[in-house]
Amino acid sequence: MTHPLAGIDYPHQCRDWEETPYTKALGDALESLFDRSVHDLDGIVAGLNEAGVAPPDGGRWTAGKFQAEMARLGA
């Protein structure tokens, strides 16, 4: 049975900014990690660093940087 809401493209209702190449890459990397059942902070940070998606300062992700960026983006 197909989910009744499958295929619907939902608007980003909580987002009050336009998506950028950076936020798209970050979102895609996070979605890939979640699809692989990576949900813990250390795993997410390691996965983002392995995926090559750099934080805004261009360095490597740390737990603190990830938490600050999620707060900045309103996630």
GROMACS .gro file of C-alpha atoms in nm:
model
   75
    1MET     CA    1   0.000   0.000   0.000
    2THR     CA    2   0.130   0.344  -0.089
    3HIS     CA    3   0.131   0.611   0.180
    4PRO     CA    4  -0.150   0.860   0.107
    5LEU     CA    5   0.092   1.153   0.123
    6ALA     CA    6   0.366   0.996  -0.090
    7GLY     CA    7   0.493   1.214  -0.370
    8ILE     CA    8   0.372   1.544  -0.226
    9ASP     CA    9   0.634   1.818  -0.235
   10TYR     CA   10   0.581   2.001   0.092
   11PRO     CA   11   0.685   2.365   0.130
   12HIS     CA   12   0.948   2.444   0.389
   13GLN     CA   13   0.700   2.614   0.619
   14CYS     CA   14   0.941   2.682   0.903
   15ARG     CA   15   1.215   2.818   0.679
   16ASP     CA   16   1.216   3.194   0.627
   17TRP     CA   17   1.520   3.199   0.398
   18GLU     CA   18   1.606   3.079   0.050
   19GLU     CA   19   1.795   2.754   0.009
   20THR     CA   20   2.157   2.793  -0.102
   21PRO     CA   21   2.399   2.540  -0.252
   22TYR     CA   22   2.549   2.504   0.099
   23THR     CA   23   2.216   2.437   0.274
   24LYS     CA   24   2.116   2.197  -0.004
   25ALA     CA   25   2.443   2.003   0.031
   26LEU     CA   26   2.411   2.001   0.411
   27GLY     CA   27   2.051   1.880   0.392
   28ASP     CA   28   2.137   1.609   0.141
   29ALA     CA   29   2.427   1.489   0.356
   30LEU     CA   30   2.211   1.481   0.669
   31GLU     CA   31   1.934   1.295   0.487
   32SER     CA   32   2.188   1.038   0.368
   33LEU     CA   33   2.316   0.991   0.723
   34PHE     CA   34   1.965   0.953   0.864
   35ASP     CA   35   1.882   0.701   0.588
   36ARG     CA   36   2.179   0.495   0.716
   37SER     CA   37   2.041   0.518   1.073
   38VAL     CA   38   2.309   0.760   1.189
   39HIS     CA   39   2.130   0.970   1.451
   40ASP     CA   40   2.385   1.035   1.726
   41LEU     CA   41   2.572   1.366   1.735
   42ASP     CA   42   2.919   1.212   1.706
   43GLY     CA   43   2.809   1.001   1.409
   44ILE     CA   44   2.652   1.299   1.234
   45VAL     CA   45   2.964   1.511   1.284
   46ALA     CA   46   3.190   1.232   1.156
   47GLY     CA   47   2.959   1.168   0.860
   48LEU     CA   48   2.952   1.534   0.757
   49ASN     CA   49   3.331   1.550   0.772
   50GLU     CA   50   3.358   1.230   0.565
   51ALA     CA   51   3.106   1.365   0.312
   52GLY     CA   52   3.317   1.676   0.259
   53VAL     CA   53   3.041   1.921   0.351
   54ALA     CA   54   3.233   2.192   0.536
   55PRO     CA   55   3.080   2.415   0.801
   56PRO     CA   56   3.045   2.787   0.723
   57ASP     CA   57   3.394   2.865   0.858
   58GLY     CA   58   3.546   2.616   0.613
   59GLY     CA   59   3.703   2.399   0.881
   60ARG     CA   60   3.587   2.063   1.007
   61TRP     CA   61   3.263   1.994   1.187
   62THR     CA   62   3.264   1.957   1.564
   63ALA     CA   63   2.968   1.884   1.788
   64GLY     CA   64   2.960   2.248   1.895
   65LYS     CA   65   2.976   2.379   1.538
   66PHE     CA   66   2.697   2.146   1.429
   67GLN     CA   67   2.472   2.246   1.718
   68ALA     CA   68   2.539   2.616   1.656
   69GLU     CA   69   2.467   2.580   1.283
   70MET     CA   70   2.141   2.395   1.345
   71ALA     CA   71   2.037   2.673   1.585
   72ARG     CA   72   2.134   2.937   1.328
   73LEU     CA   73   1.932   2.762   1.058
   74GLY     CA   74   1.637   2.719   1.292
   75ALA     CA   75   1.648   2.339   1.283
   0.00000   0.00000   0.00000
